[in-house]
mmCIF file of C-alpha atoms in Angstrom:
data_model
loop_
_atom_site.group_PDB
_atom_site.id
_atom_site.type_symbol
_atom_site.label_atom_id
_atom_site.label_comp_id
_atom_site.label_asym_id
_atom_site.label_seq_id
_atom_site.Cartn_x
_atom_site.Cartn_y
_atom_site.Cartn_z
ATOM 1 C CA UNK A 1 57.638 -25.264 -4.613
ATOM 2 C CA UNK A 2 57.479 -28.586 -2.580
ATOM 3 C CA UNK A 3 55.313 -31.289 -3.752
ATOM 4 C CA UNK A 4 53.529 -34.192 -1.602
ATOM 5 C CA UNK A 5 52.780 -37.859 -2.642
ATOM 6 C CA UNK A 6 50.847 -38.218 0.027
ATOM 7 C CA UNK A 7 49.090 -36.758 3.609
ATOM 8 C CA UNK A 8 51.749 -38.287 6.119
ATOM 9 C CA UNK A 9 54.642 -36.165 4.011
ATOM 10 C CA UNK A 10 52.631 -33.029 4.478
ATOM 11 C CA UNK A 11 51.851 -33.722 7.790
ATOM 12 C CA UNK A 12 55.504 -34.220 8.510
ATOM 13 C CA UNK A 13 56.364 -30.506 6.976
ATOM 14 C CA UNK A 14 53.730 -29.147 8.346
ATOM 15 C CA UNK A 15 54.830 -30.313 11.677
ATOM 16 C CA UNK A 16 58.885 -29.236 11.186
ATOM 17 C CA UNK A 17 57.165 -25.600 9.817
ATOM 18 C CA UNK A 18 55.158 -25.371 13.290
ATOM 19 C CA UNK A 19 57.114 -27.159 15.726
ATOM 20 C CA UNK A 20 56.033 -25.822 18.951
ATOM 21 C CA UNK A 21 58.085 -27.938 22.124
ATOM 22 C CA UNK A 22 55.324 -27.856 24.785
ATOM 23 C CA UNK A 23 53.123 -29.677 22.247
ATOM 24 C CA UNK A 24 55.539 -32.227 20.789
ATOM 25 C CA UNK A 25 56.286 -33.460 24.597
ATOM 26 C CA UNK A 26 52.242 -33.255 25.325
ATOM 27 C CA UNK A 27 51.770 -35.324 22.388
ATOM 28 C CA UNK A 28 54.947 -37.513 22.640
ATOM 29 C CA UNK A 29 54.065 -37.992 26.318
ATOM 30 C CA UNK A 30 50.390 -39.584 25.239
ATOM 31 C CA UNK A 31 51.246 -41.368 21.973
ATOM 32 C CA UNK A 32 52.980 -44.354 24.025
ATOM 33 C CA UNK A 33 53.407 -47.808 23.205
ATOM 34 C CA UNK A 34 52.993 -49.666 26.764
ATOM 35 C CA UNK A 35 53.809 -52.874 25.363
ATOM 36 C CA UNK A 36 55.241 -54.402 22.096
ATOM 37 C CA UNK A 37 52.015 -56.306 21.140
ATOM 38 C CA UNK A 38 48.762 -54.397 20.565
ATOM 39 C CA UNK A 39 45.213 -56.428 21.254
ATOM 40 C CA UNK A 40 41.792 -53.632 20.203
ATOM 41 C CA UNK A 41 39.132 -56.687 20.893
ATOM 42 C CA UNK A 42 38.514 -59.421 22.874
ATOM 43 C CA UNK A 43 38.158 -61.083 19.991
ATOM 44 C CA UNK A 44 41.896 -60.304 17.935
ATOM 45 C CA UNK A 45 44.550 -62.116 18.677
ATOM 46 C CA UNK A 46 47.663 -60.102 20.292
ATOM 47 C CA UNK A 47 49.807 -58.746 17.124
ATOM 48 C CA UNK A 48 52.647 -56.099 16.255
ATOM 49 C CA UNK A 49 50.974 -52.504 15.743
ATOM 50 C CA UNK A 50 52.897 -49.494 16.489
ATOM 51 C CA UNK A 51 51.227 -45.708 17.826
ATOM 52 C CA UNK A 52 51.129 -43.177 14.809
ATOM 53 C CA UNK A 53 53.924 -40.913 14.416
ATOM 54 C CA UNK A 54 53.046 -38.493 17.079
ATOM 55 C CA UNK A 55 53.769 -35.175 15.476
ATOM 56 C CA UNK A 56 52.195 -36.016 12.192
ATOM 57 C CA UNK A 57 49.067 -36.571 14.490
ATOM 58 C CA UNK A 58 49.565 -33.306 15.664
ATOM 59 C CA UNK A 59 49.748 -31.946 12.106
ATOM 60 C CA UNK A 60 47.160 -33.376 11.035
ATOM 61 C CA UNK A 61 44.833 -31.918 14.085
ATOM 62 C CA UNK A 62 45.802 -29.007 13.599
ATOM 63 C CA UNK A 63 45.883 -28.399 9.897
ATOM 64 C CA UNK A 64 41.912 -29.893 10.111
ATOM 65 C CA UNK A 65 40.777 -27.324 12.727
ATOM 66 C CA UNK A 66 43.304 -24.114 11.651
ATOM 67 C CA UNK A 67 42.180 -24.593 7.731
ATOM 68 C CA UNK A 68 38.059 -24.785 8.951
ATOM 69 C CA UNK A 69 38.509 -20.873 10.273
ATOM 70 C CA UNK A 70 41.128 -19.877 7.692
ATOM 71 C CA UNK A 71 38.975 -20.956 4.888
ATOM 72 C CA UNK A 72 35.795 -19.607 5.992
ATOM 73 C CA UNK A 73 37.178 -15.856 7.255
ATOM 74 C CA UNK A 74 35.946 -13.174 5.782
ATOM 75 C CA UNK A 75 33.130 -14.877 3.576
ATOM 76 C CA UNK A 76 29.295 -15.318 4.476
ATOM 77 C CA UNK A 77 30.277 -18.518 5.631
ATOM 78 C CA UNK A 78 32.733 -17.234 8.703
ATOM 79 C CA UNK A 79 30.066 -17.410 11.602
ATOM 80 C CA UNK A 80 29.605 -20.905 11.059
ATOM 81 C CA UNK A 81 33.448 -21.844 11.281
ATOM 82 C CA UNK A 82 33.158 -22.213 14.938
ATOM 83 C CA UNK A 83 30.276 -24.818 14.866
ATOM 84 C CA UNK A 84 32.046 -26.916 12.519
ATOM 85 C CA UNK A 85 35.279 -26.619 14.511
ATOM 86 C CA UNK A 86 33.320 -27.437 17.885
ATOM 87 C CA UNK A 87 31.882 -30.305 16.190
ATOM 88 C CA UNK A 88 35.507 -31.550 14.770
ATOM 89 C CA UNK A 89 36.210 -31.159 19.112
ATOM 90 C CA UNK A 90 34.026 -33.268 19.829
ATOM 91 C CA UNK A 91 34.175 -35.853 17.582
ATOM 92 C CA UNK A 92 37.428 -36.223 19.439
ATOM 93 C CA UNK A 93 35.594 -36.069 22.519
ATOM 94 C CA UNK A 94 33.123 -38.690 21.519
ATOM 95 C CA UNK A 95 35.458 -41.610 20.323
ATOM 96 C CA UNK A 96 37.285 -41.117 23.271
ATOM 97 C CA UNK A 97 34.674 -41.853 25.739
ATOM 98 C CA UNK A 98 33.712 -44.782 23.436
ATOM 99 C CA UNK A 99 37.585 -45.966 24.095
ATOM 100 C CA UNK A 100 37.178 -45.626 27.501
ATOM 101 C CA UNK A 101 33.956 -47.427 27.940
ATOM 102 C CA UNK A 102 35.575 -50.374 26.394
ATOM 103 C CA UNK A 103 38.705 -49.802 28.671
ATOM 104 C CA UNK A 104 36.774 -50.158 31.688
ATOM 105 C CA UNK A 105 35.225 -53.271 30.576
ATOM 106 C CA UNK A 106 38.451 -54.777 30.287
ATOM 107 C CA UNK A 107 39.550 -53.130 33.557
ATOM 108 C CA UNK A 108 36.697 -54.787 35.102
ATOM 109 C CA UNK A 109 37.419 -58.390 33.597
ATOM 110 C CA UNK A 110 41.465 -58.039 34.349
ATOM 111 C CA UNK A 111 40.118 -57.293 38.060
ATOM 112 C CA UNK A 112 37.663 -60.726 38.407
ATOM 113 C CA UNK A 113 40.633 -62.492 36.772
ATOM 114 C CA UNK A 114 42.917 -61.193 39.686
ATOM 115 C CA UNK A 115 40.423 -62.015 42.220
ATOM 116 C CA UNK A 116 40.025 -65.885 40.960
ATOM 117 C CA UNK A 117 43.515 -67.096 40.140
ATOM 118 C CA UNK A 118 43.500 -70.397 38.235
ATOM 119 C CA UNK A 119 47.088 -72.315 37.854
ATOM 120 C CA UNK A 120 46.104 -73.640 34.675
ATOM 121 C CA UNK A 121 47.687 -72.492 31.604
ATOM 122 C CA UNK A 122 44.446 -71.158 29.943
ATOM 123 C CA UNK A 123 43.525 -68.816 32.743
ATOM 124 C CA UNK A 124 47.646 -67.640 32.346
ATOM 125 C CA UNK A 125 46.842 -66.598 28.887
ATOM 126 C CA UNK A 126 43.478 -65.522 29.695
ATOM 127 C CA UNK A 127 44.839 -62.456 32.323
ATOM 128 C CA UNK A 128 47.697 -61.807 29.943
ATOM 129 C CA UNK A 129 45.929 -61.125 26.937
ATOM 130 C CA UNK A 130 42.918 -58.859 28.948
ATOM 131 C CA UNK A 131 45.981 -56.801 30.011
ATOM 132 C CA UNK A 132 47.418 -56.451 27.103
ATOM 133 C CA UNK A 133 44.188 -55.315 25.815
ATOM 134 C CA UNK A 134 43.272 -53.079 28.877
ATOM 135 C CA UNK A 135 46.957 -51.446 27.888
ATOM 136 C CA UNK A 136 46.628 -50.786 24.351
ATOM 137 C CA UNK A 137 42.773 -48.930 24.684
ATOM 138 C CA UNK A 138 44.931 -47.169 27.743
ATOM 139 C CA UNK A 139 47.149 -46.033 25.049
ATOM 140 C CA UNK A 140 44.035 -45.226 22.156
ATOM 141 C CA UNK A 141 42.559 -43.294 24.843
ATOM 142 C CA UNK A 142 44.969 -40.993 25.977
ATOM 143 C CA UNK A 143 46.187 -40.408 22.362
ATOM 144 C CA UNK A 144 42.425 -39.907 21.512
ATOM 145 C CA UNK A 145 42.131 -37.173 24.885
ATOM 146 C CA UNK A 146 45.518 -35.418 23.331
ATOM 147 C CA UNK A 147 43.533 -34.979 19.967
ATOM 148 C CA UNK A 148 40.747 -33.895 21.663
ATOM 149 C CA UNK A 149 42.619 -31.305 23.956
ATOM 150 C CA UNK A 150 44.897 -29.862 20.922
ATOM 151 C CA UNK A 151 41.726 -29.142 18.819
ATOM 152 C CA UNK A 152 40.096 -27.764 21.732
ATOM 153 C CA UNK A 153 43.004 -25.346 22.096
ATOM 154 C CA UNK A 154 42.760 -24.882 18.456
ATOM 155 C CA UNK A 155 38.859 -23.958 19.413
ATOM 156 C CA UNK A 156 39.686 -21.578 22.361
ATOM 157 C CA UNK A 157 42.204 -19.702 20.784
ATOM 158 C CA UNK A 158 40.155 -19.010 17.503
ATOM 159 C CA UNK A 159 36.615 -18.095 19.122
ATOM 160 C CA UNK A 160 37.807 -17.179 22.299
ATOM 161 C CA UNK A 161 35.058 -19.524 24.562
ATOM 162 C CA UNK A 162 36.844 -22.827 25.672
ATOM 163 C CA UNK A 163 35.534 -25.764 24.012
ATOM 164 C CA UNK A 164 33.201 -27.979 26.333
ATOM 165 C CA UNK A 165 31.042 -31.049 25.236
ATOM 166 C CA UNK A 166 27.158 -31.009 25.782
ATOM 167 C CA UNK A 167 26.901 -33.515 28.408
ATOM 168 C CA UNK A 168 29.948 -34.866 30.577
ATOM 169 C CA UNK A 169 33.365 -34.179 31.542
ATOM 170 C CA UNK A 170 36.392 -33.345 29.845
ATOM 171 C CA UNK A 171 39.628 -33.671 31.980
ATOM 172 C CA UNK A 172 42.963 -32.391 30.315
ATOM 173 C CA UNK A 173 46.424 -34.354 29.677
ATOM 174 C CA UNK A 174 47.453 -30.574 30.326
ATOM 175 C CA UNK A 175 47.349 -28.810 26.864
ATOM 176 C CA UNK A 176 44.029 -26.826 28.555
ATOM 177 C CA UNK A 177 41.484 -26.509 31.637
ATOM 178 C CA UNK A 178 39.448 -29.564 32.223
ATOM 179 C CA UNK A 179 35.645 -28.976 32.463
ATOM 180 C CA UNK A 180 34.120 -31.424 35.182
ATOM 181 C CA UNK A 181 30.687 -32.268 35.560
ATOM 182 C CA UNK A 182 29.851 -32.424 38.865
ATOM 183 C CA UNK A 183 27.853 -35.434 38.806
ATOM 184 C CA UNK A 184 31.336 -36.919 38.024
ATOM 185 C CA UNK A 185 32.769 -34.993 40.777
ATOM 186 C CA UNK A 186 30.650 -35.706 43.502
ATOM 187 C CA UNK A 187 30.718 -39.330 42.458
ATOM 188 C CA UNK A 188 34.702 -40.066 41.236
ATOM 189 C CA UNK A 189 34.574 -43.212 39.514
ATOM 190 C CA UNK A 190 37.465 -45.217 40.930
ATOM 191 C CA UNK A 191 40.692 -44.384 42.645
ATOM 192 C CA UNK A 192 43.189 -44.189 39.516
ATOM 193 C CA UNK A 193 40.732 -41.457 38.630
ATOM 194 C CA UNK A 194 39.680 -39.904 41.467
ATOM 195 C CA UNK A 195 42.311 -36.733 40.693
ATOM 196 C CA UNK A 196 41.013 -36.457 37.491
ATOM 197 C CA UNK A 197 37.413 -36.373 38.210
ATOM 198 C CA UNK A 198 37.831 -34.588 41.960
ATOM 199 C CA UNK A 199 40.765 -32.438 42.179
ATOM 200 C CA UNK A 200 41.868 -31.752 45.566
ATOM 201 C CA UNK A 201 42.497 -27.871 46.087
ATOM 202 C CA UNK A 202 40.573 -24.733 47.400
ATOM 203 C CA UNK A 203 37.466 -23.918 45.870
ATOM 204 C CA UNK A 204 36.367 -20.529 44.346
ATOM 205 C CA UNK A 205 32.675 -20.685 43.642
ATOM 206 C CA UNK A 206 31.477 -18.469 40.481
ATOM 207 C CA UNK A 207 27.827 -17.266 39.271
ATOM 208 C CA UNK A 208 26.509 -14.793 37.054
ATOM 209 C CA UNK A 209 23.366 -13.787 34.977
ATOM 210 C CA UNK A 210 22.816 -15.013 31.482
ATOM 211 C CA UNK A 211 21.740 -11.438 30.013
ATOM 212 C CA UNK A 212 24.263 -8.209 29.258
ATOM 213 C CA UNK A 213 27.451 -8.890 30.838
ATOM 214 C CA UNK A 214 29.738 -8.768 28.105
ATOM 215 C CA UNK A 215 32.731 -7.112 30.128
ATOM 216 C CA UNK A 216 35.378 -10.000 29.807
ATOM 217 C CA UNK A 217 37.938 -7.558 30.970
ATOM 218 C CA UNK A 218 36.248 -6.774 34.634
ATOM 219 C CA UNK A 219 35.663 -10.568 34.971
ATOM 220 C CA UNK A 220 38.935 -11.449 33.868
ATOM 221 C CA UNK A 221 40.863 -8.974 36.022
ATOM 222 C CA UNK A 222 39.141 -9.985 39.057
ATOM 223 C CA UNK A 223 39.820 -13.368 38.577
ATOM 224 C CA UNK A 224 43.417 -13.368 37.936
ATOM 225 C CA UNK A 225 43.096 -11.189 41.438
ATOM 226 C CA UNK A 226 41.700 -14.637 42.822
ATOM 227 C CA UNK A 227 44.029 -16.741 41.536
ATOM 228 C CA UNK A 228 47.287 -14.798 42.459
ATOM 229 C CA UNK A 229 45.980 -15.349 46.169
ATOM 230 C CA UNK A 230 44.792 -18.921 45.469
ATOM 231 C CA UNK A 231 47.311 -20.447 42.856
ATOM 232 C CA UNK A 232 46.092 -24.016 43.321
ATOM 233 C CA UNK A 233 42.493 -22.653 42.700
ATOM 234 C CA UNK A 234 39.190 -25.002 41.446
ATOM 235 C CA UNK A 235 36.443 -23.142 39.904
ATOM 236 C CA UNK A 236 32.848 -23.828 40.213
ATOM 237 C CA UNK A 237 30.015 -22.162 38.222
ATOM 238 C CA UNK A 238 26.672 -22.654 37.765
ATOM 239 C CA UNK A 239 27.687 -23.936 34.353
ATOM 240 C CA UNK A 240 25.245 -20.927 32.116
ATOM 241 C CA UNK A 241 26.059 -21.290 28.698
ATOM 242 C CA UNK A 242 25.925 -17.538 27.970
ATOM 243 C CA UNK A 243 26.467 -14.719 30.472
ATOM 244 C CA UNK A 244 29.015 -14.133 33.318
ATOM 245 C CA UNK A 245 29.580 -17.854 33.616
ATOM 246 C CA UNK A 246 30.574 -18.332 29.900
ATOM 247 C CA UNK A 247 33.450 -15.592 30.400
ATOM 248 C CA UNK A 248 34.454 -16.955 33.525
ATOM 249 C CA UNK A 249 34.911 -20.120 31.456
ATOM 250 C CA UNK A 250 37.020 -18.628 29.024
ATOM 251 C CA UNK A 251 39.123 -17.130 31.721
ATOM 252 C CA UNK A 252 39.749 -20.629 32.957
ATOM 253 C CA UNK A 253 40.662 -22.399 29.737
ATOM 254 C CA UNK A 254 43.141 -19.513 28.993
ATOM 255 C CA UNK A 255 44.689 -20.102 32.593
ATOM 256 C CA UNK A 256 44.831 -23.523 32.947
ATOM 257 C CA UNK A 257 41.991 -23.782 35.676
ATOM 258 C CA UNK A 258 39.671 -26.712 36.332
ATOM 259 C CA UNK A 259 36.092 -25.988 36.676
ATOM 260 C CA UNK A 260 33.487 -27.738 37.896
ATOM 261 C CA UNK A 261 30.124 -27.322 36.145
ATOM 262 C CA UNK A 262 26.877 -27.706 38.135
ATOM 263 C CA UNK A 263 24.530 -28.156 35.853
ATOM 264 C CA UNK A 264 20.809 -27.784 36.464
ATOM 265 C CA UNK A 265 19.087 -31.126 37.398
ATOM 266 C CA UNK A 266 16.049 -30.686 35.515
ATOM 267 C CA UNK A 267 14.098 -33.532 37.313
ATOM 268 C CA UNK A 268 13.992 -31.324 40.524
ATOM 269 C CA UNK A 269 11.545 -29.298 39.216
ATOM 270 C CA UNK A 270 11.432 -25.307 40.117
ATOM 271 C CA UNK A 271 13.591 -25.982 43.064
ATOM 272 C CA UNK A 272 16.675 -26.916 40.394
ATOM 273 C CA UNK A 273 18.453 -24.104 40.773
ATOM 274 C CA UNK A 274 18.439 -23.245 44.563
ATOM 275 C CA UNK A 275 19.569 -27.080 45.075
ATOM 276 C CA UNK A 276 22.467 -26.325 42.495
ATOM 277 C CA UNK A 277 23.326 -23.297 44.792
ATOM 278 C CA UNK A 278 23.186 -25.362 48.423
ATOM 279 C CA UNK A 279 25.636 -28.456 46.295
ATOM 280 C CA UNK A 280 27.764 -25.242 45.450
ATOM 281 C CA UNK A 281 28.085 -24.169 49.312
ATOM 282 C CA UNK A 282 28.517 -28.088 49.845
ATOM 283 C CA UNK A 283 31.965 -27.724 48.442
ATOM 284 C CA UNK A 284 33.056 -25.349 51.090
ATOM 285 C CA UNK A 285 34.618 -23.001 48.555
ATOM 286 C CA UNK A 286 37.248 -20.706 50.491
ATOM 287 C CA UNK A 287 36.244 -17.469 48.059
ATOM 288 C CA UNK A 288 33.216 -16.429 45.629
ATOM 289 C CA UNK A 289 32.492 -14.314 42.709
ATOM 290 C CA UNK A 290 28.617 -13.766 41.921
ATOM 291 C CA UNK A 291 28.018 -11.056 39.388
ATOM 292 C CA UNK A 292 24.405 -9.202 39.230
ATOM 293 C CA UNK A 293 21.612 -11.612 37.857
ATOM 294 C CA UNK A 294 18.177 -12.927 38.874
ATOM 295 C CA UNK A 295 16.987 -14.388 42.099
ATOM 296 C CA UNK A 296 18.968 -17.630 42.011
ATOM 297 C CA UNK A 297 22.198 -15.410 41.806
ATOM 298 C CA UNK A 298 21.028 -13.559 45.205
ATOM 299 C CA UNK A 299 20.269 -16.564 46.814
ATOM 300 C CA UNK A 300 23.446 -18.035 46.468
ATOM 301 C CA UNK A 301 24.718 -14.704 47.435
ATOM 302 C CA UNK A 302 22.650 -15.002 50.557
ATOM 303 C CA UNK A 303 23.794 -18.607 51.573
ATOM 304 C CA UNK A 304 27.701 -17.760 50.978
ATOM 305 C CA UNK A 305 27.013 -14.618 53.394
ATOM 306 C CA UNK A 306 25.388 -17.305 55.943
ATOM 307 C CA UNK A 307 28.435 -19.412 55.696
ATOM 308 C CA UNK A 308 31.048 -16.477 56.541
ATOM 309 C CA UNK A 309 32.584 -17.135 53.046
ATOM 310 C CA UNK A 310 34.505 -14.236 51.303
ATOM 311 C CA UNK A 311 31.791 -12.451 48.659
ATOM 312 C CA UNK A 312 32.962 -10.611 45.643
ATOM 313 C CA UNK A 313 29.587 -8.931 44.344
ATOM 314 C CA UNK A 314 29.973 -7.519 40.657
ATOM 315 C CA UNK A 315 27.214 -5.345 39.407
ATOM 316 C CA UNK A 316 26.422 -4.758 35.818
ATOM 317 C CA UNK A 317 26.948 -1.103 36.401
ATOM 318 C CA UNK A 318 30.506 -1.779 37.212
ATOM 319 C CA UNK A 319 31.329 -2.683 33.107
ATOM 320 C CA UNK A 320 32.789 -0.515 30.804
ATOM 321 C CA UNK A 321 30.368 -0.292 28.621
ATOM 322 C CA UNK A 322 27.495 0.624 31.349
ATOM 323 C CA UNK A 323 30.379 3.373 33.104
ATOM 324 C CA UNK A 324 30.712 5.058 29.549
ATOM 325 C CA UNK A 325 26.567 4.950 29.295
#
């Protein structure tokens, strides 16, 4: 029997027992040191702090989502497992967007020290010490994002709905689909971004009622129909939580597709959803799934008809379940 002294030593076995390669290089690929001196605050002084061993990290992420589900299966406890893992996700998710609030403060600073260059040796140390902090939150960040993604994986694979955070965007390193917002879509923040928050390729615009499809299969088949026409494929739902859009969701993380969620903007009143269908058509998506709902779903219907844009119409009598009925 093997004994441990302490968590980094059974994170390390843990690791060699479940070494899986496209992992270690996601994780080896974001746990980089961009400089030899580390600076977290405007306020430290540059010192010597290296990244944590990268596949103990991994270990560790996945031995705290993996045990959550193990643990709780088959007792009274096993339907909440997945809340507890989702909120494990997005703890991850949450203390990265912290990092990268303070990132782009620093980014900001580093630029206004660009645009005012001083000879003097103050200002020199100034500009080298903001980059040096800009890099090192770079670094926390995307370290932070590789957590994030591996325990979303973790997530997916276990409940079988792709992880997404209640309000924002989650873009990938790679390890799964990035969920967009569209508000950050519409509005990409800044050009080293702009990929991540507006992917360039062909749309395929998706929508669906909220109430009994539970036919992942149909969805799923005609999707992967989609998307062996349209490799380079972007999806974009209405963003329903339940429904035809949740399983078209799941498709996506399991495929590696972005999607772009257009939420409802609530301030627009009773006209929310029909607006959310014309920023939809405002993508000029090149194909478009809309599976049997309410009226919203036939008015987006309606307007991708208008537009001469190829309609896939899926009705709930088309499931399995309503065929064997």
């Amino acid at each position: 029997m093997t004994t441990f002294t302490n968590f980094a030593d059974l994170a390390s076995f843990v690791a060699d027992e479940r070494r899986n390669d496209t992992l270690t290089q996601t994780y080896e690929g974001a746990f980089i040191e961009h400089s030899e001196m580390a600076k977290l605050s405007v306020v430290d002084a540059p010192e010597q702090l290296d990244m944590p061993d990268p596949e103990q990290v991994r270990a560790a992420v996945e031995m705290m989502m993996a045990t959550m589900f193990d643990v709780l299966r088959d007792t009274r406890m096993e339907p909440f497992a997945a809340d507890l893992a989702w909120g494990f996700a997005n703890s991850f998710h949450v203390v990265a967007k912290r990092i990268e609030g303070r990132e782009d403060d620093a980014a900001n600073k580093l630029r206004d020290l660009a645009r005012a260059f001083d000879p003097s040796e103050i200002y020199a140390t100034e500009l080298e010490e903001t980059q040096t902090l800009c890099q090192t939150l770079q670094g926390c960040r995307e370290a932070m994002e590789c957590m994030r993604d591996h325990a979303a994986e973790v997530y997916r694979v276990e409940t079988g709905k792709p992880f997404s955070p209640v309000r924002g965007s989650r873009v990938s390193s790679g390890l799964t689909a990035s969920m967009i917002d569209a508000r950050d879509y519409l509005a990409a923040r800044s050009r080293e971004r702009r990929e991540q928050f507006a992917p360039e390729g062909p749309v395929v615009a998706f929508s669906g009622g909220q109430k009994d499809w539970n036919d992942a299969d149909l969805l799923f088949r005609g999707l992967d129909k989609i998307k062996a026409r349209i490799p380079e494929m972007i999806l974009a739902t209405t963003a329903q939580s339940k429904g035809a859009d949740a399983i078209a969701h799941a498709w996506a993380a399991s495929r590696g597709v972005k999607v772009i969620k257009f939420m409802l903007d609530r301030s627009a009143g009773n006209r929310a959803a029909f607006i959310r269908n014309e920023r939809i058509l405002g993508l000029k998506p090149v194909e478009a799934v809309v599976c049997e709902g309410t009226g919203i779903q036939a008015n987006l219907a309606q307007k991708l008809r208008q537009a001469n844009v190829p309609l896939h119409i899926v009705k709930l009598a088309h499931q399995a379940s309503a065929k064997q009925a």
